[in-house]
């Protein structure tokens, strides 16, 4: 601007080759054709005096993507913490960010520093992919890490026998057990399992309640944390639940019994084992028997009245009772012995004695001399 409001004239005293300026408005037009630093000197004059403005224009080059500087990575060892920095730089000096696209196990990557941390659990070759980005572009870095076994590590071995039968709707459990000659702490994992099944990683106990009949494959892995692994695979057959059954052997139906007798029978388990057998007499209290397949009970019939009595037995498997088995017996114990007289005869003598006494009293009342 000019304090006298004189008309101004703009000119480029120094400029890149294709730069132009409007002499009246001072507007500069330019299309840079190469990166670099370009000095510019603009002069303005009102016809009496001249003023200059000097500055530089920085033209950056095209953005260069990040690049990898080293493709050789150190090997890892099972059970030993592994750490390395992704070997990437940016020639423009841009800050880089790192993202794990494909990883193995417990691998973790710092998004700012590019430092990868990992403790390998088994030997082999692991594939890893990292996305590396600057503010404009990104690249994918795919690499392989070779994991070697720790020296002299002995593999664990399963020692438990799997439970291969289960009942629909009932809890299934199995303690998977493995041993390790190096005394390494083992962890357990389900590799293959039916829906709803779980395993305690420390104890190896499997929890499951089957909801469908059929055969189900289970595969368990035991790991020692140093690359040593053992596997156990088996099939569980899920069956419908059936109740136990029970029957009498002695006494036979309608048998006459006396004094002490042995009540016995046979119980057959259903799907699961029988827990107890019970007996009762004439719908009384249930009494636990001895045995759970063949069973017996000593019964003193002298405590019962002579005549017909009903025995009932049932088996219990922890959830369900069997149908009740019934058996009728006839108690026929001898009657208690008397004091040498037949009861009916003794009663007759008593009546005769009473009659004679009455007759004597009547005669005395009629006699005037008594």
GROMACS .gro file of C-alpha atoms in nm:
model
  370
    1UNK     CA    1   0.000   0.000   0.000
    2UNK     CA    2   0.108   0.360  -0.054
    3UNK     CA    3   0.039   0.644   0.191
    4UNK     CA    4  -0.004   0.894  -0.092
    5UNK     CA    5  -0.238   0.661  -0.279
    6UNK     CA    6   0.003   0.664  -0.572
    7UNK     CA    7  -0.048   0.383  -0.824
    8UNK     CA    8   0.190   0.092  -0.757
    9UNK     CA    9   0.395  -0.111  -1.000
   10UNK     CA   10   0.495  -0.473  -0.907
   11UNK     CA   11   0.787  -0.660  -1.058
   12UNK     CA   12   0.989  -0.979  -0.997
   13UNK     CA   13   1.350  -0.886  -0.929
   14UNK     CA   14   1.441  -1.254  -0.878
   15UNK     CA   15   1.226  -1.563  -0.931
   16UNK     CA   16   1.211  -1.913  -1.073
   17UNK     CA   17   1.207  -1.923  -1.449
   18UNK     CA   18   0.835  -1.969  -1.514
   19UNK     CA   19   0.703  -1.750  -1.231
   20UNK     CA   20   0.497  -1.441  -1.328
   21UNK     CA   21   0.350  -1.146  -1.139
   22UNK     CA   22   0.063  -0.914  -1.225
   23UNK     CA   23   0.223  -0.569  -1.231
   24UNK     CA   24  -0.092  -0.397  -1.108
   25UNK     CA   25  -0.234  -0.640  -0.848
   26UNK     CA   26   0.089  -0.811  -0.743
   27UNK     CA   27  -0.061  -1.159  -0.785
   28UNK     CA   28   0.206  -1.425  -0.842
   29UNK     CA   29   0.144  -1.732  -1.057
   30UNK     CA   30   0.376  -2.031  -1.068
   31UNK     CA   31   0.372  -2.407  -1.121
   32UNK     CA   32   0.683  -2.570  -0.976
   33UNK     CA   33   0.829  -2.846  -1.187
   34UNK     CA   34   1.086  -2.984  -0.944
   35UNK     CA   35   1.134  -3.005  -0.570
   36UNK     CA   36   1.374  -2.762  -0.408
   37UNK     CA   37   1.411  -2.421  -0.242
   38UNK     CA   38   1.340  -2.120  -0.468
   39UNK     CA   39   1.434  -1.758  -0.374
   40UNK     CA   40   1.191  -1.484  -0.478
   41UNK     CA   41   1.246  -1.104  -0.479
   42UNK     CA   42   0.939  -0.889  -0.539
   43UNK     CA   43   0.979  -0.514  -0.595
   44UNK     CA   44   0.708  -0.251  -0.580
   45UNK     CA   45   0.738   0.112  -0.690
   46UNK     CA   46   0.515   0.422  -0.682
   47UNK     CA   47   0.731   0.604  -0.937
   48UNK     CA   48   0.930   0.785  -0.673
   49UNK     CA   49   1.052   0.509  -0.441
   50UNK     CA   50   1.096   0.129  -0.455
   51UNK     CA   51   1.055  -0.140  -0.187
   52UNK     CA   52   1.148  -0.509  -0.200
   53UNK     CA   53   1.022  -0.829  -0.033
   54UNK     CA   54   1.258  -1.126  -0.037
   55UNK     CA   55   1.147  -1.482   0.059
   56UNK     CA   56   1.201  -1.850  -0.025
   57UNK     CA   57   0.953  -2.112  -0.142
   58UNK     CA   58   1.014  -2.475  -0.036
   59UNK     CA   59   0.882  -2.734  -0.281
   60UNK     CA   60   0.890  -3.084  -0.127
   61UNK     CA   61   0.941  -3.392  -0.339
   62UNK     CA   62   0.676  -3.671  -0.382
   63UNK     CA   63   0.606  -3.874  -0.062
   64UNK     CA   64   0.827  -4.179  -0.034
   65UNK     CA   65   0.672  -4.486   0.134
   66UNK     CA   66   0.838  -4.661   0.429
   67UNK     CA   67   1.089  -4.929   0.345
   68UNK     CA   68   1.243  -5.235   0.509
   69UNK     CA   69   1.615  -5.223   0.575
   70UNK     CA   70   1.679  -5.582   0.681
   71UNK     CA   71   1.508  -5.909   0.594
   72UNK     CA   72   1.721  -6.136   0.813
   73UNK     CA   73   1.558  -6.203   1.151
   74UNK     CA   74   1.698  -6.390   1.453
   75UNK     CA   75   1.559  -6.733   1.539
   76UNK     CA   76   1.337  -6.781   1.845
   77UNK     CA   77   1.343  -7.051   2.113
   78UNK     CA   78   1.039  -7.222   2.261
   79UNK     CA   79   0.952  -7.085   2.603
   80UNK     CA   80   1.207  -6.801   2.581
   81UNK     CA   81   1.085  -6.438   2.545
   82UNK     CA   82   1.160  -6.306   2.196
   83UNK     CA   83   1.185  -5.938   2.101
   84UNK     CA   84   1.297  -5.745   1.793
   85UNK     CA   85   1.229  -5.412   1.622
   86UNK     CA   86   1.066  -5.421   1.281
   87UNK     CA   87   1.348  -5.289   1.054
   88UNK     CA   88   1.158  -5.008   0.878
   89UNK     CA   89   1.251  -4.644   0.807
   90UNK     CA   90   1.097  -4.350   0.620
   91UNK     CA   91   1.329  -4.150   0.394
   92UNK     CA   92   1.111  -3.841   0.432
   93UNK     CA   93   1.145  -3.857   0.808
   94UNK     CA   94   0.774  -3.924   0.858
   95UNK     CA   95   0.662  -4.091   1.181
   96UNK     CA   96   0.565  -4.453   1.125
   97UNK     CA   97   0.286  -4.663   1.277
   98UNK     CA   98   0.290  -5.043   1.300
   99UNK     CA   99  -0.007  -5.285   1.301
  100UNK     CA  100  -0.002  -5.666   1.326
  101UNK     CA  101  -0.203  -5.803   1.035
  102UNK     CA  102  -0.120  -6.171   1.091
  103UNK     CA  103   0.027  -6.297   1.415
  104UNK     CA  104   0.103  -6.615   1.608
  105UNK     CA  105   0.000  -6.700   1.966
  106UNK     CA  106   0.063  -6.431   2.226
  107UNK     CA  107   0.258  -6.203   1.991
  108UNK     CA  108   0.225  -5.826   2.054
  109UNK     CA  109   0.354  -5.523   1.859
  110UNK     CA  110   0.408  -5.167   1.983
  111UNK     CA  111   0.231  -4.947   1.727
  112UNK     CA  112   0.471  -4.654   1.777
  113UNK     CA  113   0.812  -4.817   1.815
  114UNK     CA  114   0.759  -5.127   1.601
  115UNK     CA  115   0.901  -5.352   1.874
  116UNK     CA  116   0.753  -5.704   1.862
  117UNK     CA  117   0.737  -5.916   2.179
  118UNK     CA  118   0.650  -6.284   2.192
  119UNK     CA  119   0.708  -6.605   2.388
  120UNK     CA  120   0.688  -6.900   2.144
  121UNK     CA  121   0.494  -7.202   2.265
  122UNK     CA  122   0.599  -7.458   2.004
  123UNK     CA  123   0.868  -7.514   1.748
  124UNK     CA  124   0.829  -7.457   1.376
  125UNK     CA  125   0.809  -7.170   1.131
  126UNK     CA  126   0.571  -6.884   1.210
  127UNK     CA  127   0.432  -6.645   0.951
  128UNK     CA  128   0.390  -6.280   1.052
  129UNK     CA  129   0.257  -5.977   0.863
  130UNK     CA  130   0.301  -5.614   0.972
  131UNK     CA  131   0.141  -5.308   0.813
  132UNK     CA  132   0.377  -5.006   0.823
  133UNK     CA  133   0.232  -4.663   0.748
  134UNK     CA  134   0.346  -4.302   0.725
  135UNK     CA  135   0.101  -4.015   0.691
  136UNK     CA  136   0.019  -4.100   0.329
  137UNK     CA  137   0.123  -4.449   0.225
  138UNK     CA  138   0.169  -4.793   0.377
  139UNK     CA  139   0.343  -5.120   0.301
  140UNK     CA  140   0.291  -5.479   0.420
  141UNK     CA  141   0.595  -5.656   0.560
  142UNK     CA  142   0.562  -6.036   0.550
  143UNK     CA  143   0.828  -6.239   0.726
  144UNK     CA  144   0.896  -6.578   0.882
  145UNK     CA  145   1.036  -6.655   1.226
  146UNK     CA  146   1.199  -6.992   1.288
  147UNK     CA  147   1.128  -7.129   1.636
  148UNK     CA  148   1.360  -7.394   1.770
  149UNK     CA  149   1.310  -7.635   2.058
  150UNK     CA  150   1.492  -7.573   2.382
  151UNK     CA  151   1.774  -7.823   2.415
  152UNK     CA  152   1.705  -8.149   2.604
  153UNK     CA  153   1.333  -8.080   2.653
  154UNK     CA  154   1.136  -8.399   2.705
  155UNK     CA  155   0.781  -8.420   2.578
  156UNK     CA  156   0.489  -8.467   2.820
  157UNK     CA  157   0.282  -8.786   2.810
  158UNK     CA  158  -0.083  -8.854   2.893
  159UNK     CA  159  -0.128  -9.104   3.176
  160UNK     CA  160  -0.507  -9.096   3.233
  161UNK     CA  161  -0.766  -9.312   3.062
  162UNK     CA  162  -1.050  -9.114   2.909
  163UNK     CA  163  -1.412  -9.158   3.017
  164UNK     CA  164  -1.588  -9.251   2.694
  165UNK     CA  165  -1.953  -9.287   2.804
  166UNK     CA  166  -2.197  -9.021   2.913
  167UNK     CA  167  -2.568  -8.988   2.980
  168UNK     CA  168  -2.797  -8.739   2.813
  169UNK     CA  169  -2.871  -8.448   3.045
  170UNK     CA  170  -2.628  -8.557   3.320
  171UNK     CA  171  -2.297  -8.383   3.399
  172UNK     CA  172  -1.991  -8.548   3.241
  173UNK     CA  173  -1.647  -8.505   3.393
  174UNK     CA  174  -1.302  -8.641   3.322
  175UNK     CA  175  -0.966  -8.547   3.473
  176UNK     CA  176  -0.712  -8.549   3.189
  177UNK     CA  177  -0.368  -8.609   3.337
  178UNK     CA  178  -0.025  -8.596   3.174
  179UNK     CA  179   0.325  -8.628   3.320
  180UNK     CA  180   0.645  -8.444   3.230
  181UNK     CA  181   0.993  -8.585   3.295
  182UNK     CA  182   1.136  -8.232   3.324
  183UNK     CA  183   0.877  -8.141   3.591
  184UNK     CA  184   0.752  -7.859   3.370
  185UNK     CA  185   0.414  -7.712   3.464
  186UNK     CA  186   0.162  -7.840   3.212
  187UNK     CA  187  -0.135  -7.657   3.069
  188UNK     CA  188  -0.435  -7.825   2.906
  189UNK     CA  189  -0.630  -7.709   2.602
  190UNK     CA  190  -0.928  -7.849   2.412
  191UNK     CA  191  -0.835  -7.881   2.045
  192UNK     CA  192  -1.155  -8.057   1.937
  193UNK     CA  193  -1.469  -8.072   2.151
  194UNK     CA  194  -1.851  -8.066   2.136
  195UNK     CA  195  -2.043  -7.747   2.204
  196UNK     CA  196  -2.051  -7.645   2.569
  197UNK     CA  197  -1.748  -7.849   2.678
  198UNK     CA  198  -1.476  -7.672   2.880
  199UNK     CA  199  -1.147  -7.771   3.041
  200UNK     CA  200  -0.958  -7.631   3.338
  201UNK     CA  201  -0.619  -7.536   3.192
  202UNK     CA  202  -0.437  -7.611   3.518
  203UNK     CA  203  -0.605  -7.931   3.643
  204UNK     CA  204  -0.717  -8.083   3.313
  205UNK     CA  205  -1.071  -8.143   3.442
  206UNK     CA  206  -1.331  -8.146   3.165
  207UNK     CA  207  -1.682  -8.014   3.229
  208UNK     CA  208  -1.978  -8.089   3.003
  209UNK     CA  209  -2.350  -8.165   3.011
  210UNK     CA  210  -2.454  -8.336   2.685
  211UNK     CA  211  -2.778  -8.221   2.525
  212UNK     CA  212  -2.776  -8.453   2.223
  213UNK     CA  213  -2.743  -8.827   2.175
  214UNK     CA  214  -2.456  -8.956   1.962
  215UNK     CA  215  -2.079  -8.985   1.938
  216UNK     CA  216  -1.855  -8.684   2.003
  217UNK     CA  217  -1.483  -8.650   1.930
  218UNK     CA  218  -1.260  -8.486   2.190
  219UNK     CA  219  -0.893  -8.395   2.147
  220UNK     CA  220  -0.687  -8.256   2.436
  221UNK     CA  221  -0.342  -8.097   2.422
  222UNK     CA  222  -0.100  -8.087   2.714
  223UNK     CA  223   0.179  -7.827   2.677
  224UNK     CA  224   0.494  -7.783   2.886
  225UNK     CA  225   0.552  -7.418   2.784
  226UNK     CA  226   0.877  -7.504   2.606
  227UNK     CA  227   0.737  -7.649   2.287
  228UNK     CA  228   0.673  -7.996   2.423
  229UNK     CA  229   0.321  -8.118   2.355
  230UNK     CA  230   0.116  -8.434   2.399
  231UNK     CA  231  -0.228  -8.513   2.259
  232UNK     CA  232  -0.511  -8.741   2.368
  233UNK     CA  233  -0.803  -8.806   2.135
  234UNK     CA  234  -1.113  -9.013   2.214
  235UNK     CA  235  -1.484  -9.045   2.140
  236UNK     CA  236  -1.762  -8.997   2.396
  237UNK     CA  237  -2.086  -9.189   2.338
  238UNK     CA  238  -2.392  -9.017   2.482
  239UNK     CA  239  -2.674  -9.259   2.574
  240UNK     CA  240  -3.030  -9.226   2.693
  241UNK     CA  241  -3.081  -9.269   3.065
  242UNK     CA  242  -3.240  -9.598   3.181
  243UNK     CA  243  -3.361  -9.679   3.532
  244UNK     CA  244  -3.242  -9.976   3.741
  245UNK     CA  245  -3.456 -10.288   3.791
  246UNK     CA  246  -3.501 -10.513   4.096
  247UNK     CA  247  -3.657 -10.851   4.178
  248UNK     CA  248  -3.695 -11.092   4.472
  249UNK     CA  249  -3.528 -11.431   4.501
  250UNK     CA  250  -3.642 -11.535   4.848
  251UNK     CA  251  -3.896 -11.588   4.986
  252UNK     CA  252  -4.089 -11.722   4.690
  253UNK     CA  253  -4.434 -11.584   4.619
  254UNK     CA  254  -4.685 -11.699   4.887
  255UNK     CA  255  -4.424 -11.898   5.079
  256UNK     CA  256  -4.498 -11.985   5.443
  257UNK     CA  257  -4.224 -11.857   5.669
  258UNK     CA  258  -4.142 -11.861   6.039
  259UNK     CA  259  -3.880 -11.738   6.283
  260UNK     CA  260  -3.588 -11.560   6.112
  261UNK     CA  261  -3.565 -11.567   5.733
  262UNK     CA  262  -3.330 -11.420   5.472
  263UNK     CA  263  -3.493 -11.188   5.222
  264UNK     CA  264  -3.280 -11.166   4.905
  265UNK     CA  265  -3.293 -11.043   4.551
  266UNK     CA  266  -3.112 -10.914   4.243
  267UNK     CA  267  -3.083 -10.553   4.123
  268UNK     CA  268  -2.966 -10.462   3.773
  269UNK     CA  269  -2.826 -10.118   3.705
  270UNK     CA  270  -2.959  -9.897   3.429
  271UNK     CA  271  -2.737  -9.634   3.271
  272UNK     CA  272  -2.547  -9.560   3.589
  273UNK     CA  273  -2.447  -9.764   3.894
  274UNK     CA  274  -2.691  -9.842   4.173
  275UNK     CA  275  -2.635  -9.646   4.492
  276UNK     CA  276  -2.858  -9.836   4.735
  277UNK     CA  277  -3.129 -10.102   4.774
  278UNK     CA  278  -3.424 -10.054   5.010
  279UNK     CA  279  -3.685 -10.292   5.158
  280UNK     CA  280  -4.003 -10.238   5.355
  281UNK     CA  281  -4.268 -10.461   5.513
  282UNK     CA  282  -4.640 -10.387   5.485
  283UNK     CA  283  -4.579 -10.029   5.355
  284UNK     CA  284  -4.368  -9.939   5.660
  285UNK     CA  285  -4.043  -9.744   5.668
  286UNK     CA  286  -3.784  -9.816   5.398
  287UNK     CA  287  -3.476 -10.003   5.526
  288UNK     CA  288  -3.136 -10.001   5.350
  289UNK     CA  289  -3.011 -10.343   5.236
  290UNK     CA  290  -2.667 -10.499   5.219
  291UNK     CA  291  -2.531 -10.507   4.863
  292UNK     CA  292  -2.624 -10.325   4.545
  293UNK     CA  293  -2.649 -10.599   4.283
  294UNK     CA  294  -2.727 -10.910   4.486
  295UNK     CA  295  -2.875 -10.803   4.817
  296UNK     CA  296  -2.995 -10.965   5.143
  297UNK     CA  297  -3.177 -10.877   5.462
  298UNK     CA  298  -3.236 -11.082   5.778
  299UNK     CA  299  -3.603 -11.053   5.883
  300UNK     CA  300  -3.737 -11.172   6.221
  301UNK     CA  301  -4.094 -11.283   6.145
  302UNK     CA  302  -4.173 -11.342   6.514
  303UNK     CA  303  -4.225 -10.966   6.538
  304UNK     CA  304  -4.507 -10.997   6.284
  305UNK     CA  305  -4.854 -11.139   6.333
  306UNK     CA  306  -4.928 -11.470   6.174
  307UNK     CA  307  -5.087 -11.431   5.836
  308UNK     CA  308  -5.021 -11.266   5.500
  309UNK     CA  309  -4.762 -10.988   5.469
  310UNK     CA  310  -4.624 -10.789   5.175
  311UNK     CA  311  -4.256 -10.721   5.108
  312UNK     CA  312  -4.151 -10.437   4.875
  313UNK     CA  313  -3.804 -10.358   4.737
  314UNK     CA  314  -3.660 -10.078   4.522
  315UNK     CA  315  -3.321  -9.972   4.380
  316UNK     CA  316  -3.183  -9.616   4.359
  317UNK     CA  317  -2.906  -9.494   4.124
  318UNK     CA  318  -2.861  -9.146   4.263
  319UNK     CA  319  -3.137  -8.985   4.058
  320UNK     CA  320  -3.410  -9.237   3.983
  321UNK     CA  321  -3.576  -9.524   4.168
  322UNK     CA  322  -3.662  -9.851   4.001
  323UNK     CA  323  -4.016  -9.979   3.985
  324UNK     CA  324  -4.112 -10.136   4.319
  325UNK     CA  325  -4.093 -10.516   4.333
  326UNK     CA  326  -4.363 -10.688   4.544
  327UNK     CA  327  -4.356 -11.024   4.719
  328UNK     CA  328  -4.625 -11.186   4.942
  329UNK     CA  329  -4.536 -11.424   5.226
  330UNK     CA  330  -4.741 -11.599   5.494
  331UNK     CA  331  -4.607 -11.587   5.848
  332UNK     CA  332  -4.684 -11.911   6.035
  333UNK     CA  333  -4.503 -11.904   6.367
  334UNK     CA  334  -4.602 -12.151   6.650
  335UNK     CA  335  -4.841 -12.012   6.917
  336UNK     CA  336  -4.696 -11.950   7.267
  337UNK     CA  337  -4.706 -12.258   7.499
  338UNK     CA  338  -4.964 -12.260   7.800
  339UNK     CA  339  -4.927 -12.392   8.170
  340UNK     CA  340  -5.030 -12.752   8.109
  341UNK     CA  341  -5.401 -12.693   8.038
  342UNK     CA  342  -5.580 -12.636   7.721
  343UNK     CA  343  -5.717 -12.279   7.739
  344UNK     CA  344  -6.073 -12.382   7.650
  345UNK     CA  345  -6.074 -12.656   7.913
  346UNK     CA  346  -5.947 -12.416   8.180
  347UNK     CA  347  -6.227 -12.175   8.098
  348UNK     CA  348  -6.486 -12.453   8.135
  349UNK     CA  349  -6.358 -12.553   8.478
  350UNK     CA  350  -6.379 -12.193   8.592
  351UNK     CA  351  -6.744 -12.171   8.487
  352UNK     CA  352  -6.827 -12.497   8.672
  353UNK     CA  353  -6.665 -12.364   8.988
  354UNK     CA  354  -6.867 -12.043   8.975
  355UNK     CA  355  -7.190 -12.240   8.923
  356UNK     CA  356  -7.126 -12.471   9.224
  357UNK     CA  357  -7.053 -12.172   9.452
  358UNK     CA  358  -7.383 -12.007   9.357
  359UNK     CA  359  -7.578 -12.327   9.428
  360UNK     CA  360  -7.421 -12.354   9.775
  361UNK     CA  361  -7.524 -11.998   9.865
  362UNK     CA  362  -7.885 -12.058   9.754
  363UNK     CA  363  -7.919 -12.376   9.962
  364UNK     CA  364  -7.800 -12.200  10.277
  365UNK     CA  365  -8.058 -11.925  10.238
  366UNK     CA  366  -8.341 -12.179  10.216
  367UNK     CA  367  -8.239 -12.387  10.525
  368UNK     CA  368  -8.387 -12.256  10.860
  369UNK     CA  369  -8.118 -12.424  11.061
  370UNK     CA  370  -7.822 -12.251  10.909
   0.00000   0.00000   0.00000
